[in-house]
Amino acid sequence: MSENNPFEMAQKQLYDCAEVLKFDSDVVGMLENPMRQLHVSVPVKMDDGTTKTFPGFRVQYNDVLGPCKGGIRFHPEETIDTVKALAAWMTWKCALLNLPLGGGKGGIICNPKELSEGELERLSRSYINCVWKFIGPEIDVPAPDVYTTPQVMAWMMDEFSKLSGKNQFGVLTGKPIPIGGSAGRGDATAMGGMYTIREAAEELGIDLSKATVAVQGFGNAGSFAATLAEELFGAKVVAVSDSKGGVYNPDGLNLKEVIKHKAETRSVINAPNAETITNNEVLELDVDILIAAALENAITKENAGNIKAKVLAELANGPTTREADEILFEKGVHTIPDFLCNAGGVTVSYFEMVQNMYMYYWTAEEVYERLDKKMTKAYHEVLYASKNHSINMRKAAYVVAVSRVVEAMKLRGWV
Ligand code: NAD
């Protein structure tokens, strides 16, 4: 196994948690590997008349709490170990939010940018042909992930429905709204993050209407987060960044202008009425709230000591390394860990499943109200565990989530 193997990292995090909770080896033995992993060969008739076969996976990590849930990724560098790690993290994320779901993940090794629309549709349908007997609304419910879109979900749901001889809208989530998608799914991740930031601010006595915010990563999650921080709280967003650099205005950025500039030039840099700064300077600004919404390993032992924010909200997956985590904890930076902060997406996916089962659809307001309740409760459970065990918020999130999975395994007589 390589040094940066994501599945090894996921296993290490489980072992750390098992130490805090003093699990015996039977429990660890059952949780350190996925319950089931499926390797498939996905044949696709290409536009030039040849047939190409793509390797694909579906991993069902643990379903003690309910059907597995997790995205399908189309990526040229997809590996079974990445899928296994992501399936493990989905297990803990669903348990943390108290969703009646287990964890799963899928992927196909392919480069979607090199496929025509027709090839992409045939690839999506062929994958379902390979895995359909092992998924379903009561077994395993996939969703979009990197390079898979609502349209891909629509083709997959249609193929599954044809194979099973009836409409099965609930087999996948992240669908377009006219065919069983949920209102509020688009900005669910950022919205969920906002609810946890609101609770953290209250805990720390920060008045969000006077707070300053910096956002690293002005993509899908980050741009919604910046806009919502301003709209919901009246906070002042002073800096945002993307892969090319950042922009800063101590009096607050005009976000509409920055969004327009990014749409025109594909970057935030050189947006009007703002000073251009580096990516690292954005992370180290003296702000109340830092939202990490770019990629993994943004905050390392090299820059963690310079972080001045009072709250670090991890909308991205894995933005903080293990060493940086300890430095931030000692400095008193209040971290809202990734699988709590960005759990709004899977929570609204679960709401989509519920609406599909009832064939009755909620308004966006109803979705947000229910999301708020779930996120707020999970935040306080993690905060309580962190204080109770004197551990950082990330370890506390693991403690809450993994103990729920273990309790269910014991009740069902699995261990
Ligand atoms: P995205 O590709 O839309 O946005 C990522 C942004 O980060 C881009 O603007 C990119 O330019 C920027 N970026 C890359 N490197 C950077 C750097 N060094 N400094 C500053 N900015 C940099 O992706 P996204 O969907 O917004 O996802 C972002 C993160 O949030 C990922 O870790 C993802 O797993 C996580 N996440 C997203 C969702 C969601 O619903 N979109 C849900 C859960 C988790």
Coordinates of C-alpha atoms in Angstrom, one line a residue, residues 41-414:
S41 CA -16.5 -4.8 -16.2
V42 CA -18.7 -2.2 -17.9
P43 CA -18.9 -2.6 -21.7
V44 CA -19.8 0.4 -23.8
K45 CA -20.5 0.6 -27.5
M46 CA -18.4 3.6 -28.6
D47 CA -19.4 6.1 -31.3
D48 CA -16.8 4.6 -33.7
G49 CA -18.4 1.2 -33.5
T50 CA -15.8 -0.4 -31.2
T51 CA -16.7 -1.8 -27.7
K52 CA -14.6 -0.5 -24.8
T53 CA -14.8 -2.1 -21.3
F54 CA -14.3 0.1 -18.2
P55 CA -13.5 -1.3 -14.7
G56 CA -16.2 -0.3 -12.2
F57 CA -16.8 -0.8 -8.5
R58 CA -19.6 -0.6 -5.9
V59 CA -18.7 -0.9 -2.2
Q60 CA -21.3 -1.5 0.5
Y61 CA -19.3 -0.7 3.7
N62 CA -21.8 -1.4 6.4
D63 CA -25.6 -1.5 6.4
V64 CA -26.4 -2.2 10.0
L65 CA -28.4 1.1 10.2
G66 CA -30.2 0.9 6.9
P67 CA -29.6 0.8 3.1
C68 CA -26.2 1.9 2.0
K69 CA -25.9 5.4 0.6
G70 CA -23.1 7.1 -1.4
G71 CA -22.2 8.6 -4.7
I72 CA -20.8 7.2 -7.9
R73 CA -17.6 8.8 -9.2
F74 CA -16.4 8.8 -12.8
H75 CA -12.7 9.4 -12.7
P76 CA -9.6 8.3 -14.6
E77 CA -7.7 7.8 -11.4
E78 CA -10.4 6.0 -9.5
T79 CA -9.2 3.1 -7.4
I80 CA -10.9 0.5 -5.3
D81 CA -9.1 1.9 -2.2
T82 CA -10.5 5.3 -2.8
V83 CA -14.0 3.9 -3.1
K84 CA -13.5 1.8 0.1
A85 CA -12.4 4.8 2.0
L86 CA -15.3 7.0 0.8
A87 CA -17.7 4.2 1.6
A88 CA -16.4 4.0 5.2
W89 CA -16.7 7.8 5.6
M90 CA -20.3 7.7 4.3
T91 CA -21.1 5.1 7.0
W92 CA -19.8 7.4 9.7
K93 CA -21.4 10.5 8.1
C94 CA -24.9 8.9 7.9
A95 CA -24.6 7.6 11.5
L96 CA -23.5 11.0 12.7
L97 CA -26.6 12.7 11.2
N98 CA -28.7 9.9 12.7
L99 CA -30.0 8.9 9.2
P100 CA -31.4 5.4 8.9
L101 CA -28.7 4.6 6.3
G102 CA -25.4 2.8 5.9
G103 CA -22.4 3.7 3.8
G104 CA -21.6 2.9 0.2
K105 CA -19.7 4.3 -2.7
G106 CA -19.2 3.5 -6.4
G107 CA -17.0 4.4 -9.3
I108 CA -15.9 3.8 -12.8
I109 CA -12.3 4.2 -14.1
C110 CA -13.0 6.5 -17.1
N111 CA -12.4 10.0 -18.4
P112 CA -15.8 11.5 -18.9
K113 CA -14.3 14.6 -20.6
E114 CA -13.3 12.3 -23.5
L115 CA -16.7 10.7 -23.9
S116 CA -19.5 12.0 -26.1
E117 CA -23.0 12.6 -24.6
G118 CA -24.2 9.3 -26.2
E119 CA -21.2 7.3 -24.8
L120 CA -21.7 8.8 -21.3
E121 CA -25.4 7.7 -21.4
R122 CA -24.5 4.2 -22.6
L123 CA -21.8 4.0 -19.9
S124 CA -24.3 5.1 -17.2
R125 CA -26.9 2.5 -18.3
S126 CA -24.3 -0.3 -18.7
Y127 CA -23.0 0.3 -15.1
I128 CA -26.6 -0.2 -13.9
N129 CA -26.9 -3.4 -15.9
C130 CA -23.8 -4.7 -14.1
V131 CA -24.9 -3.8 -10.5
W132 CA -28.7 -3.6 -10.6
K133 CA -29.2 -6.9 -8.7
F134 CA -27.2 -5.5 -5.8
I135 CA -28.8 -2.1 -5.4
G136 CA -32.3 -0.7 -4.8
P137 CA -34.3 1.6 -2.5
E138 CA -34.1 -0.9 0.3
I139 CA -30.5 -2.1 -0.3
D140 CA -28.2 0.5 -1.6
V141 CA -29.0 4.0 -3.0
P142 CA -26.3 5.7 -5.1
A143 CA -26.1 9.5 -5.8
P144 CA -23.9 11.9 -7.8
D145 CA -20.2 12.5 -7.0
V146 CA -17.2 13.8 -9.0
Y147 CA -18.2 14.1 -12.7
T148 CA -21.6 12.5 -12.3
T149 CA -24.6 14.8 -12.7
P150 CA -28.4 14.9 -12.2
Q151 CA -28.6 13.8 -15.9
V152 CA -26.4 10.8 -15.2
M153 CA -28.7 9.9 -12.3
A154 CA -31.7 10.3 -14.5
W155 CA -30.3 7.7 -17.1
M156 CA -29.4 5.3 -14.3
M157 CA -32.7 5.5 -12.6
D158 CA -34.5 5.0 -15.9
E159 CA -32.3 1.9 -16.7
F160 CA -33.0 0.4 -13.2
S161 CA -36.7 1.1 -13.6
K162 CA -36.8 -0.7 -17.0
L163 CA -34.9 -3.7 -15.6
S164 CA -37.2 -4.0 -12.6
G165 CA -40.3 -3.5 -14.6
K166 CA -41.7 -0.5 -12.7
N167 CA -40.8 3.1 -11.9
Q168 CA -38.2 3.1 -9.1
F169 CA -37.5 6.8 -8.5
G170 CA -36.0 6.0 -5.1
V171 CA -33.1 3.9 -6.4
L172 CA -30.9 7.0 -6.7
T173 CA -30.8 10.5 -5.3
G174 CA -29.6 13.8 -6.8
K175 CA -32.1 13.4 -9.7
P176 CA -33.5 16.4 -11.6
I177 CA -36.6 17.8 -9.8
P178 CA -39.2 16.8 -12.5
I179 CA -38.4 13.1 -12.0
G180 CA -38.2 12.8 -8.2
G181 CA -35.4 15.2 -7.2
S182 CA -35.7 17.3 -4.0
A183 CA -36.1 21.1 -3.7
G184 CA -33.1 22.5 -1.9
R185 CA -30.6 19.9 -3.0
G186 CA -28.5 22.4 -5.0
D187 CA -27.2 24.4 -2.0
A188 CA -27.8 21.8 0.7
T189 CA -24.1 21.3 1.5
A190 CA -23.5 25.0 2.0
M191 CA -26.8 25.5 3.8
G192 CA -26.0 22.6 6.2
G193 CA -22.6 24.2 6.9
M194 CA -24.2 27.5 7.7
Y195 CA -26.4 25.9 10.4
T196 CA -23.2 24.5 12.1
I197 CA -21.4 27.9 11.8
R198 CA -24.4 29.6 13.5
E199 CA -24.3 27.1 16.4
A200 CA -20.5 27.5 16.7
A201 CA -20.7 31.3 16.7
E202 CA -23.3 31.1 19.5
E203 CA -21.1 28.8 21.5
L204 CA -18.1 31.1 21.1
G205 CA -20.1 34.4 21.6
I206 CA -19.4 35.6 18.0
D207 CA -22.0 38.1 16.7
L208 CA -22.3 36.8 13.1
S209 CA -23.9 40.1 11.9
K210 CA -20.6 41.8 12.7
A211 CA -18.3 38.8 11.8
T212 CA -15.8 38.6 9.0
V213 CA -15.5 35.6 6.7
A214 CA -12.9 34.2 4.3
V215 CA -13.7 31.4 1.9
Q216 CA -11.0 29.2 0.4
G217 CA -12.3 27.6 -2.8
F218 CA -15.0 29.7 -4.6
G219 CA -16.5 26.7 -6.5
N220 CA -19.9 25.0 -6.1
A221 CA -19.9 24.6 -2.3
G222 CA -17.7 27.7 -1.6
S223 CA -19.7 30.3 -3.7
F224 CA -23.0 29.2 -2.2
A225 CA -21.4 29.4 1.3
A226 CA -20.1 32.9 0.8
T227 CA -23.5 34.2 -0.5
L228 CA -25.4 32.4 2.3
A229 CA -23.1 33.8 5.0
E230 CA -24.0 37.3 3.8
E231 CA -27.7 36.7 3.1
L232 CA -28.5 34.6 6.3
F233 CA -26.3 36.3 8.9
G234 CA -25.3 39.7 7.4
A235 CA -21.7 38.6 7.8
K236 CA -18.9 40.5 5.9
V237 CA -17.2 38.2 3.4
V238 CA -13.7 39.9 3.1
A239 CA -11.9 37.3 1.0
V240 CA -12.5 34.4 -1.4
S241 CA -10.0 32.3 -3.5
D242 CA -9.8 29.7 -6.2
S243 CA -6.9 27.7 -7.7
K244 CA -5.4 30.9 -9.3
G245 CA -5.4 33.0 -6.1
G246 CA -7.6 35.2 -3.9
V247 CA -9.2 38.6 -3.6
Y248 CA -9.5 40.7 -0.5
N249 CA -11.4 43.8 0.6
P250 CA -11.4 44.5 4.3
D251 CA -14.7 46.4 3.9
G252 CA -16.4 43.4 2.4
L253 CA -16.4 42.0 -1.2
N254 CA -19.2 42.7 -3.6
L255 CA -20.1 39.0 -4.1
K256 CA -22.3 39.6 -7.1
E257 CA -19.4 41.4 -8.8
V258 CA -17.0 38.6 -7.9
I259 CA -19.4 35.9 -9.2
K260 CA -19.9 37.8 -12.5
H261 CA -16.1 38.3 -12.8
K262 CA -15.5 34.6 -12.2
A263 CA -18.1 33.7 -14.9
E264 CA -16.4 36.0 -17.4
T265 CA -12.8 35.2 -16.7
R266 CA -13.0 31.8 -15.0
S267 CA -11.2 33.1 -11.8
V268 CA -11.9 35.5 -8.9
I269 CA -8.5 37.2 -9.3
N270 CA -8.6 40.8 -10.5
A271 CA -12.3 41.2 -9.5
P272 CA -13.2 44.9 -9.2
N273 CA -12.9 46.8 -5.9
A274 CA -10.6 44.2 -4.4
E275 CA -6.9 43.5 -3.8
T276 CA -5.5 40.3 -5.3
I277 CA -3.7 38.1 -2.7
T278 CA -2.3 34.6 -2.6
N279 CA -4.1 31.4 -1.6
N280 CA -2.1 31.1 1.5
E281 CA -2.8 34.7 2.6
V282 CA -6.5 34.0 2.4
L283 CA -6.1 31.1 4.8
E284 CA -4.1 33.2 7.2
L285 CA -6.3 36.3 7.4
D286 CA -7.4 37.7 10.7
V287 CA -11.1 36.8 10.3
D288 CA -13.8 35.3 12.6
I289 CA -14.8 32.5 10.3
L290 CA -12.6 30.6 7.8
I291 CA -14.5 28.3 5.4
A292 CA -12.3 25.7 3.7
A293 CA -14.2 24.7 0.5
A294 CA -11.4 23.7 -1.9
L295 CA -9.5 20.5 -1.8
E296 CA -7.9 18.2 0.7
N297 CA -4.7 19.0 2.6
A298 CA -5.1 22.8 2.5
I299 CA -4.2 23.3 6.1
T300 CA -0.9 21.5 7.1
K301 CA 1.6 21.7 9.9
E302 CA 3.4 24.4 7.9
N303 CA 0.5 26.9 8.0
A304 CA -1.7 25.8 10.8
G305 CA 0.2 27.9 13.3
N306 CA -0.6 31.0 11.3
I307 CA -4.4 30.5 11.1
K308 CA -6.1 33.4 13.0
A309 CA -9.7 32.5 12.5
K310 CA -11.8 31.7 15.5
V311 CA -13.9 29.0 13.6
L312 CA -12.7 26.8 10.8
A313 CA -15.6 25.3 8.9
E314 CA -14.6 22.4 6.7
L315 CA -17.0 22.3 3.8
A316 CA -14.4 20.4 1.8
N317 CA -13.5 16.8 2.5
G318 CA -10.2 16.4 4.3
P319 CA -8.9 20.0 4.2
T320 CA -6.8 19.6 7.4
T321 CA -4.0 17.1 7.9
R322 CA -3.7 15.1 11.2
E323 CA -0.7 17.2 12.4
A324 CA -2.5 20.4 11.6
D325 CA -5.6 19.3 13.5
E326 CA -3.6 19.0 16.7
I327 CA -2.0 22.4 16.2
L328 CA -5.4 24.1 15.7
F329 CA -6.8 22.3 18.7
E330 CA -4.0 23.6 20.9
K331 CA -4.4 27.1 19.5
G332 CA -8.1 27.0 20.3
V333 CA -9.3 27.3 16.7
H334 CA -12.8 25.8 16.8
T335 CA -13.0 23.3 13.9
I336 CA -16.3 22.0 12.5
P337 CA -15.0 18.8 11.0
D338 CA -15.8 17.9 7.4
F339 CA -18.2 15.0 7.9
L340 CA -20.3 17.1 10.2
C341 CA -19.9 20.5 8.3
N342 CA -20.6 19.1 4.8
A343 CA -23.3 16.5 5.8
G344 CA -26.1 18.8 4.4
G345 CA -25.8 17.1 1.0
V346 CA -26.4 13.5 2.2
T347 CA -29.1 14.7 4.6
V348 CA -31.1 16.2 1.7
S349 CA -30.4 13.1 -0.3
Y350 CA -32.1 11.2 2.5
F351 CA -35.0 13.6 2.3
E352 CA -35.2 12.9 -1.4
M353 CA -35.5 9.1 -0.6
V354 CA -38.3 9.9 1.9
Q355 CA -40.2 12.1 -0.6
N356 CA -39.9 9.4 -3.3
M357 CA -41.3 6.7 -1.0
Y358 CA -44.3 8.9 0.0
M359 CA -44.7 10.3 -3.5
Y360 CA -45.3 13.7 -1.8
Y361 CA -42.9 16.5 -2.3
W362 CA -41.8 19.3 0.1
T363 CA -41.2 23.0 -0.5
A364 CA -37.6 24.3 -0.2
E365 CA -38.6 25.9 3.1
E366 CA -39.7 22.6 4.5
V367 CA -36.5 21.0 3.4
Y368 CA -34.3 23.7 5.0
E369 CA -36.3 23.6 8.2
R370 CA -35.8 19.8 8.5
L371 CA -32.1 20.1 7.5
D372 CA -31.6 22.8 10.2
K373 CA -33.0 20.5 12.9
K374 CA -30.7 17.6 11.8
M375 CA -27.5 19.6 11.5
T376 CA -28.1 21.5 14.8
K377 CA -28.7 18.3 16.7
A378 CA -25.6 16.6 15.2
Y379 CA -23.5 19.7 16.0
H380 CA -24.4 19.7 19.7
E381 CA -23.9 15.9 20.0
V382 CA -20.3 16.4 18.7
L383 CA -19.7 19.4 20.8
Y384 CA -20.8 17.5 23.9
A385 CA -18.6 14.4 23.1
S386 CA -15.7 16.8 22.5
K387 CA -16.1 18.3 26.0
N388 CA -16.9 15.0 27.6
H389 CA -13.9 13.2 26.4
S390 CA -11.6 16.3 26.1
I391 CA -10.9 15.4 22.4
N392 CA -11.0 17.6 19.3
M393 CA -14.2 18.0 17.4
R394 CA -13.1 15.6 14.6
K395 CA -12.4 12.7 17.0
A396 CA -15.6 13.6 18.8
A397 CA -17.6 13.2 15.5
Y398 CA -16.0 9.8 15.1
V399 CA -16.9 8.8 18.6
V400 CA -20.6 9.8 18.2
A401 CA -20.9 8.1 14.7
V402 CA -19.0 4.9 15.3
S403 CA -20.7 4.2 18.7
R404 CA -24.1 4.4 16.9
V405 CA -23.0 1.8 14.4
V406 CA -21.5 -0.4 17.1
E407 CA -24.6 -0.2 19.2
A408 CA -26.8 -1.3 16.3
M409 CA -24.4 -4.2 15.5
K410 CA -24.7 -5.3 19.2
L411 CA -28.5 -5.0 19.2
R412 CA -28.8 -7.1 16.0
G413 CA -26.4 -9.7 17.5
W414 CA -23.7 -9.2 14.9

